CSV table of C-alpha atoms in Angstrom, one decimal:
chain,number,residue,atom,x,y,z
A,1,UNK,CA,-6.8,78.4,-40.4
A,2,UNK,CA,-8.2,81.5,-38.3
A,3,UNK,CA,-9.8,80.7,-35.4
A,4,UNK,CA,-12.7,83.0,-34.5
A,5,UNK,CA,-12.0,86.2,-32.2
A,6,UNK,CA,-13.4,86.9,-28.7
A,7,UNK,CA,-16.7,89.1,-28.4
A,8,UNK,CA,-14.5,92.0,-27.4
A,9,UNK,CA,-11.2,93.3,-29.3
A,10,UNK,CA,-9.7,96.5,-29.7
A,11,UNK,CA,-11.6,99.0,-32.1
A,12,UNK,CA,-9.2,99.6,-35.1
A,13,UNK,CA,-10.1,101.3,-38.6
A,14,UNK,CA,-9.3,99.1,-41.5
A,15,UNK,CA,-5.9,100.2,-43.3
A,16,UNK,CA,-5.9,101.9,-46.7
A,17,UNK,CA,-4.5,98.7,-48.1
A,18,UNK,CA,-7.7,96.8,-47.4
A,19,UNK,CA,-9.6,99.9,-49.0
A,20,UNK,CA,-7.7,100.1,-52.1
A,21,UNK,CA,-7.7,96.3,-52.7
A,22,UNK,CA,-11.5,95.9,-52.0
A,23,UNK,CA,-13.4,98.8,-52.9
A,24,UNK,CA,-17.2,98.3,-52.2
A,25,UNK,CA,-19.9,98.5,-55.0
A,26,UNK,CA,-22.2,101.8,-55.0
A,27,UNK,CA,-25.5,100.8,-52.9
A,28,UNK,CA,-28.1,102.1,-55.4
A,29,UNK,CA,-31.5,104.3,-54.6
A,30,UNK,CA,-33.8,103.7,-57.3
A,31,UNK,CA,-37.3,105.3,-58.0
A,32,UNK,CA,-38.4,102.2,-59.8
A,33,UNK,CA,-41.1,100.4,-59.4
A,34,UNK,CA,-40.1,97.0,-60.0
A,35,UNK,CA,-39.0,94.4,-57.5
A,36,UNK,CA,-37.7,90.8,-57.6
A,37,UNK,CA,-40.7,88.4,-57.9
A,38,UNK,CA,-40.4,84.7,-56.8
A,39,UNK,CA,-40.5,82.4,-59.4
A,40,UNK,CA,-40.7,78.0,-59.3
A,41,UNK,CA,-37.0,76.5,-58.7
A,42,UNK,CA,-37.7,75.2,-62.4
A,43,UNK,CA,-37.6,78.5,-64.1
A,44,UNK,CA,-35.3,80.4,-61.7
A,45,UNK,CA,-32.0,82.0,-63.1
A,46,UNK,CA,-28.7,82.2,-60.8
A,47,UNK,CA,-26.8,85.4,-61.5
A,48,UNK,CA,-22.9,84.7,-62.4
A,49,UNK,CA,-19.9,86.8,-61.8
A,50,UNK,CA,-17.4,86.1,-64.4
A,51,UNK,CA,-13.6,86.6,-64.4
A,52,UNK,CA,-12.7,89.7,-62.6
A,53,UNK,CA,-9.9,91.9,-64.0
A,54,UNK,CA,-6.5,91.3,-62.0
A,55,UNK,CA,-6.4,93.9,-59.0
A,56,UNK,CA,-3.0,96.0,-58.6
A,57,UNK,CA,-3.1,96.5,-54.7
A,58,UNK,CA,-0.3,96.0,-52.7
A,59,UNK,CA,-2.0,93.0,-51.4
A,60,UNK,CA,-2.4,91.7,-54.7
A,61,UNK,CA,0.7,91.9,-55.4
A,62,UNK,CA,2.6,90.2,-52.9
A,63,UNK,CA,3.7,86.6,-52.1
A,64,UNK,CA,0.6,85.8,-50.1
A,65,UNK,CA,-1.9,86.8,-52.8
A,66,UNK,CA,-0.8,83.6,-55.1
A,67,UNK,CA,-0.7,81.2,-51.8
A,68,UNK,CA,-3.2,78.4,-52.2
A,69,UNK,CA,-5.6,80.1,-55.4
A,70,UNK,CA,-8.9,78.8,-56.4
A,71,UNK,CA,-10.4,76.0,-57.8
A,72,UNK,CA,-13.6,77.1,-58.0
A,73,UNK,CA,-15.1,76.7,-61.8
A,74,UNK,CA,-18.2,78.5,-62.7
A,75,UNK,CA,-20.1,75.2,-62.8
A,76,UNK,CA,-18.6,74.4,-59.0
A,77,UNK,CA,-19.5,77.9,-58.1
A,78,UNK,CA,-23.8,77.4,-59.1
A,79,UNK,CA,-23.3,73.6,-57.7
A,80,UNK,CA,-22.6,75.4,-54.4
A,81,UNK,CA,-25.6,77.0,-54.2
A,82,UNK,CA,-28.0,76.2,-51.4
A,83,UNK,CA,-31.3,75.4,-52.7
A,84,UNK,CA,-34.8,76.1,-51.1
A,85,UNK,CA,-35.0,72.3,-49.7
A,86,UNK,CA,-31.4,73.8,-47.6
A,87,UNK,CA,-33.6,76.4,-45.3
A,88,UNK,CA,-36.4,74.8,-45.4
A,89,UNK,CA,-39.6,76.7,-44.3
A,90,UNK,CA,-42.0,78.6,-47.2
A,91,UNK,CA,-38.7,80.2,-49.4
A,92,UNK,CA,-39.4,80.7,-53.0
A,93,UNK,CA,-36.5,81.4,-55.0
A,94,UNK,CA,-36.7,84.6,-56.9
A,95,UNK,CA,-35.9,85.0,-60.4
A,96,UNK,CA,-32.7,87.5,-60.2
A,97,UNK,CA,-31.9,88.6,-56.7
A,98,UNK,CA,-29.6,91.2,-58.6
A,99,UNK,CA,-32.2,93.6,-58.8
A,100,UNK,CA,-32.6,93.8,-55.2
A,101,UNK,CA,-29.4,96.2,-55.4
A,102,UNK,CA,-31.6,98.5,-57.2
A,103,UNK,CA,-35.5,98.5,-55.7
A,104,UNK,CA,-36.1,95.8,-53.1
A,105,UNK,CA,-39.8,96.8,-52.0
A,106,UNK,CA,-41.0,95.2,-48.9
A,107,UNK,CA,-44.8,95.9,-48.3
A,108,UNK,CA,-44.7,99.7,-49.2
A,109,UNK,CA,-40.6,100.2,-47.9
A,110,UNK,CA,-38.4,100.4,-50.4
A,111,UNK,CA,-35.5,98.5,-48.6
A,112,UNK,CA,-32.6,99.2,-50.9
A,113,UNK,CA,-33.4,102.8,-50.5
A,114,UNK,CA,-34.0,102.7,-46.9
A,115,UNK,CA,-30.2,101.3,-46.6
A,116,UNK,CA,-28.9,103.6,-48.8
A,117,UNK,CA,-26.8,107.0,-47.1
A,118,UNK,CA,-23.7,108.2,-46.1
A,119,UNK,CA,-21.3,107.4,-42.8
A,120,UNK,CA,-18.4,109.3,-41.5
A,121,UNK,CA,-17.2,106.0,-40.8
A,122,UNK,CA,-16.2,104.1,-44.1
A,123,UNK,CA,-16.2,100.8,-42.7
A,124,UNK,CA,-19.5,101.1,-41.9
A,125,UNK,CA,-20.2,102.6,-45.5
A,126,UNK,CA,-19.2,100.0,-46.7
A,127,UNK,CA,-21.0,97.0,-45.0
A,128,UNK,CA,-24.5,99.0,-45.3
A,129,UNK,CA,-23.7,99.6,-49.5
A,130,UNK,CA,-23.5,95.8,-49.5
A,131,UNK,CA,-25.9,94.6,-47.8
A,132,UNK,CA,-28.1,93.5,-51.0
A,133,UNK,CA,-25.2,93.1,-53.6
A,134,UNK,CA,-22.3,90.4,-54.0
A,135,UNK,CA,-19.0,92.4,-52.5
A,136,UNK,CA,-19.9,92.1,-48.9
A,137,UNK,CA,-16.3,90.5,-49.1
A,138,UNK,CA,-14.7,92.5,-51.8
A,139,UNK,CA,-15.0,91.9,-55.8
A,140,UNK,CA,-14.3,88.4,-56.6
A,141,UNK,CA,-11.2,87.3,-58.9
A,142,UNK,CA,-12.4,84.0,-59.9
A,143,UNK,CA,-15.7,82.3,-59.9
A,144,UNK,CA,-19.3,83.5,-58.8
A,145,UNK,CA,-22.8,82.9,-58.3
A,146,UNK,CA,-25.5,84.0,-56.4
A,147,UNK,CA,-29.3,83.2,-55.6
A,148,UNK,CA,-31.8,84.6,-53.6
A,149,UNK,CA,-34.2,83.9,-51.7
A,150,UNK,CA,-38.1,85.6,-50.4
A,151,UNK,CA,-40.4,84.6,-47.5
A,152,UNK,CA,-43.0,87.3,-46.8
A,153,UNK,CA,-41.6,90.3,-45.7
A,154,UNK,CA,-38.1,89.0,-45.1
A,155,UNK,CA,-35.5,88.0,-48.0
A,156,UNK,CA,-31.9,85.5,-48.1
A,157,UNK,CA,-29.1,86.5,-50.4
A,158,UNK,CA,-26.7,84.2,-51.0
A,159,UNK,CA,-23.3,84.0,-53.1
A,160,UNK,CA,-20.5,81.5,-53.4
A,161,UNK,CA,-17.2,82.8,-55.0
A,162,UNK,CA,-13.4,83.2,-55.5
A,163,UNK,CA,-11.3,85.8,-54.4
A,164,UNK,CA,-7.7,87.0,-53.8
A,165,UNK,CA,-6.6,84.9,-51.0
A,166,UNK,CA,-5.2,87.6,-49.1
A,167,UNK,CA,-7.8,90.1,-49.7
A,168,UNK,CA,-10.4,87.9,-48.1
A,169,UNK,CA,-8.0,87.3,-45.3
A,170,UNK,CA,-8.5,91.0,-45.2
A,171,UNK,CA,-12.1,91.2,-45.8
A,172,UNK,CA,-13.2,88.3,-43.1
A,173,UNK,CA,-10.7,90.7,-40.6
A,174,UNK,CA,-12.7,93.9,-41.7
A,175,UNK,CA,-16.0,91.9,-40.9
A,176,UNK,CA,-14.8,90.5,-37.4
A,177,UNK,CA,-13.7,94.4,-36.8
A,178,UNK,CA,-17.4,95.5,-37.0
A,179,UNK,CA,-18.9,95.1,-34.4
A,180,UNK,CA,-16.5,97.4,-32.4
A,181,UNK,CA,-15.9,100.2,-35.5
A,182,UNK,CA,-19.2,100.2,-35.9
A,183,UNK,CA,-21.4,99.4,-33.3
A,184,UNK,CA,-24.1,102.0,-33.1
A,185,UNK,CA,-24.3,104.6,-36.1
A,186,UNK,CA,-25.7,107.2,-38.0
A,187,UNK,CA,-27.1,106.6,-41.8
A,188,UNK,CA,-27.9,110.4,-43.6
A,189,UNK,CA,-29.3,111.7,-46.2
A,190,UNK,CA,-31.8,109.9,-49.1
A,191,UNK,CA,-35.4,110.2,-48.7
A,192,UNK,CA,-35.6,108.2,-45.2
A,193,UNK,CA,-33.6,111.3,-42.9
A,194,UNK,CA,-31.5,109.9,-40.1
A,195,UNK,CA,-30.9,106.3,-39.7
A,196,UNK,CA,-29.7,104.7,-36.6
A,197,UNK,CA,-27.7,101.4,-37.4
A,198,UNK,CA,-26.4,98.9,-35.0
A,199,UNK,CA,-23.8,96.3,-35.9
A,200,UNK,CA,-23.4,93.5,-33.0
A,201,UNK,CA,-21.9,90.0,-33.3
A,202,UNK,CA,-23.3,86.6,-33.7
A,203,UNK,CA,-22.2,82.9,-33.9
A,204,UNK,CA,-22.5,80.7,-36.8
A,205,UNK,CA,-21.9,76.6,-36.9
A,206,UNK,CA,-18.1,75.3,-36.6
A,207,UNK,CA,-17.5,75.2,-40.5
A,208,UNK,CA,-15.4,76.4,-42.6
A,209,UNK,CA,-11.6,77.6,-41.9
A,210,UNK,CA,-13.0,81.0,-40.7
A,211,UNK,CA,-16.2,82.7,-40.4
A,212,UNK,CA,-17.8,85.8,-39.2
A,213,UNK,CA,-21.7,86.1,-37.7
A,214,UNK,CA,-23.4,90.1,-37.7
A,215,UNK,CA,-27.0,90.7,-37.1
A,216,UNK,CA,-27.5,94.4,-38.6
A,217,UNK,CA,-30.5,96.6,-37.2
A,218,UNK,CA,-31.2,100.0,-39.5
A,219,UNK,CA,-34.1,101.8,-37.3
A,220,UNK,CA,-35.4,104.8,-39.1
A,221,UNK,CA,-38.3,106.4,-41.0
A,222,UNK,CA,-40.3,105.9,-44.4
A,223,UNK,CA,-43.1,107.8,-45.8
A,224,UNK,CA,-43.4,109.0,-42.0
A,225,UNK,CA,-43.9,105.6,-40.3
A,226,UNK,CA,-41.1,103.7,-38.6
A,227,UNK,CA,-39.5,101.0,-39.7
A,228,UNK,CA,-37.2,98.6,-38.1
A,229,UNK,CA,-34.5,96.4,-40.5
A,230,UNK,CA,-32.9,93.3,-39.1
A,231,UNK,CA,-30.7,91.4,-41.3
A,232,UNK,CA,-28.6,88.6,-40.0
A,233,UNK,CA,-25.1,88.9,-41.8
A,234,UNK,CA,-22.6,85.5,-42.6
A,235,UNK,CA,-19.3,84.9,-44.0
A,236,UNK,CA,-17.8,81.4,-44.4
A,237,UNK,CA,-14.1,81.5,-45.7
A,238,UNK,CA,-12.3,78.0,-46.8
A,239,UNK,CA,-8.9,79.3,-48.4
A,240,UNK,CA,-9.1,81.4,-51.2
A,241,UNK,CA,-13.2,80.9,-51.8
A,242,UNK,CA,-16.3,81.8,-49.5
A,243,UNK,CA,-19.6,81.9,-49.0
A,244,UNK,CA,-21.9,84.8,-47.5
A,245,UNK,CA,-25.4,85.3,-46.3
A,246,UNK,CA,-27.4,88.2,-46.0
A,247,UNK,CA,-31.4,87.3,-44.3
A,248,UNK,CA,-33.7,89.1,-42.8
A,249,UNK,CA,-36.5,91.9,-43.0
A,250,UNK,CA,-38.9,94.3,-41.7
A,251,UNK,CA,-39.7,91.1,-39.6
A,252,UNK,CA,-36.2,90.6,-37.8
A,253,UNK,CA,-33.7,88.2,-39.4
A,254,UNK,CA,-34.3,84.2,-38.3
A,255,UNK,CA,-30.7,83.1,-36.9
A,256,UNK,CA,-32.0,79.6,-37.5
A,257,UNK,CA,-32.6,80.0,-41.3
A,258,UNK,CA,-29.3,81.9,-41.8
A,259,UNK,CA,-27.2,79.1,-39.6
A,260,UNK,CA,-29.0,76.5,-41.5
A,261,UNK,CA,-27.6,78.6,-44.7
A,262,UNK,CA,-24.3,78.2,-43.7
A,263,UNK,CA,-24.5,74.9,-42.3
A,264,UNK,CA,-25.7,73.2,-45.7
A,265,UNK,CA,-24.1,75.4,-47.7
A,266,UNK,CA,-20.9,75.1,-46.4
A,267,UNK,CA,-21.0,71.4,-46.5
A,268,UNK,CA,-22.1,71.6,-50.6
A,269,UNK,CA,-19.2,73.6,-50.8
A,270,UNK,CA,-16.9,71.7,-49.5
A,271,UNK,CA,-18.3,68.8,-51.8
A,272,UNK,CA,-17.4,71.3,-54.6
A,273,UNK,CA,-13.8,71.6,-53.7
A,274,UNK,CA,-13.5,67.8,-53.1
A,275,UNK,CA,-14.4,67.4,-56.8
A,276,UNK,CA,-18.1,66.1,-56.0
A,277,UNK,CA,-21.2,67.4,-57.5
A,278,UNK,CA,-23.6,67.6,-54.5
A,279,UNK,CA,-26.7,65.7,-53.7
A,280,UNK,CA,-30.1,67.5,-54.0
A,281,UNK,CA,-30.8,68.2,-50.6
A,282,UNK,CA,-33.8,66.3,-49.5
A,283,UNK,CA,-36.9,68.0,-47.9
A,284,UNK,CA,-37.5,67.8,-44.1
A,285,UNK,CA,-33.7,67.9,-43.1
A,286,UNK,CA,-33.6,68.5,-39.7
């Protein structure tokens, strides 16, 4: 069990291990037009990961990376899931938050665009390039699903999954890294210009065997007016499976939504892995 590091640690860049084992999905800038539109919880879909092919890092490949592997069935993975009743507030669960890796249009902004540019740090590459897609913690090797979640201007991604046990030991390191690797940078190129991103560190509930807490704030321009992203980021590791968060907006991101994410989530999780099917969650939990 890792226990969670102090507010201040030694800046260190993640080794190549890490980067060959995990290798973050391309964050897309799309001209389309369409966006993610909320649909009842009725006729909602959950987007699945299926069965990823067998990685061949180093990390993959030694001793720790068969120590205590997944249970996690697809079925386990969507009965994880928190549901709109879990945050509470005016949520609407959109139809297939996949497509908010493409176009995620906020008012006039196009947010997945807004995100989308080059570091000269690739940690920090890679934590903006997932922002709005499932491999905040690396590609997962077992089970997946995700669901997503709109209020206003502000929108919750969330995904529970199965991974290589000691790539998300590495992962939930790079994340704890972050806020000292990349703690203020620069985001160029795209249709936005200059971007200045600040990474800083938050706490999440006790749960889990580890987690990680980031709020992320992207300051820039778009169509020549500024805009200001905050997006509240959350990892929650127990053994080889995890769940993470992504919530925010043009708004700022609401810590209390995003801990009451992990909170219930965690808990339906660990229902999951106990071999229980979870209890709707009812409305008005406090």
């Amino acid at each position: 069990m890792t226990t969670p590091r102090p507010l201040v640690r030694p800046a260190r860049v993640l080794a190549a291990a890490l980067a060959a084992g995990t290798l973050f999905a391309t964050a897309a800038c799309s001209g389309s037009d369409s966006s993610a539109s909320p649909e009842s919880d009725t006729s909602s879909t959950v987007a699945e990961r299926g069965l990823a092919a067998q990685t061949t890092s180093p990390a993959a490949s030694s001793p720790a990376a068969s120590e205590s592997p997944s249970d996690l069935s697809e079925e386990g993975a969507r009965n994880a899931l928190i549901t709109p009743a879990d945050i509470e507030d005016d949520w609407t669960q959109v139809r297939d938050p996949r497509e908010w890796r493409d176009t995620l249009l906020v008012g006039s902004v196009d947010v997945a665009a807004f995100v989308d540019g080059q570091s000269d740090v690739r940690d920090c590459r890679r934590l903006v390039d997932a922002l709005f897609d499932e491999t905040l913690l690396g590609k997962p090797t077992g089970a997946s699903a995700v669901t997503g979640f709109q209020e206003g201007d502000s929108r919750l991604l969330y995904q529970v999954a199965a991974y290589d046990k000691a790539e998300l030991d590495d992962s939930m390191q790079w994340l704890s890294e972050l806020p000292d690797t990349c703690d203020q940078f620069t985001l160029t190129g795209g249709d936005a210009g200059e971007r200045t991103v600040q990474v800083i560190e938050t706490s999440l509930p006790q749960v889990g065997d580890n987690r990680q807490g980031l709020t992320v704030t992207v300051k820039g321009e778009s169509g020549g007016d500024p805009v200001t992203l905050s997006l509240d980021v959350a990892a929650v590791q127990m053994g080889a499976d995890a769940i993470t968060v992504t919530n925010g907006g043009l708004d700022g991101a609401d810590h209390d939504t995003t801990s009451a994410a992990v909170e219930q989530g965690a808990q339906r999780l660990q229902e999951v892995l106990a071999g229980r099917t979870p209890s709707p969650t009812p409305s008005g939990i406090n």
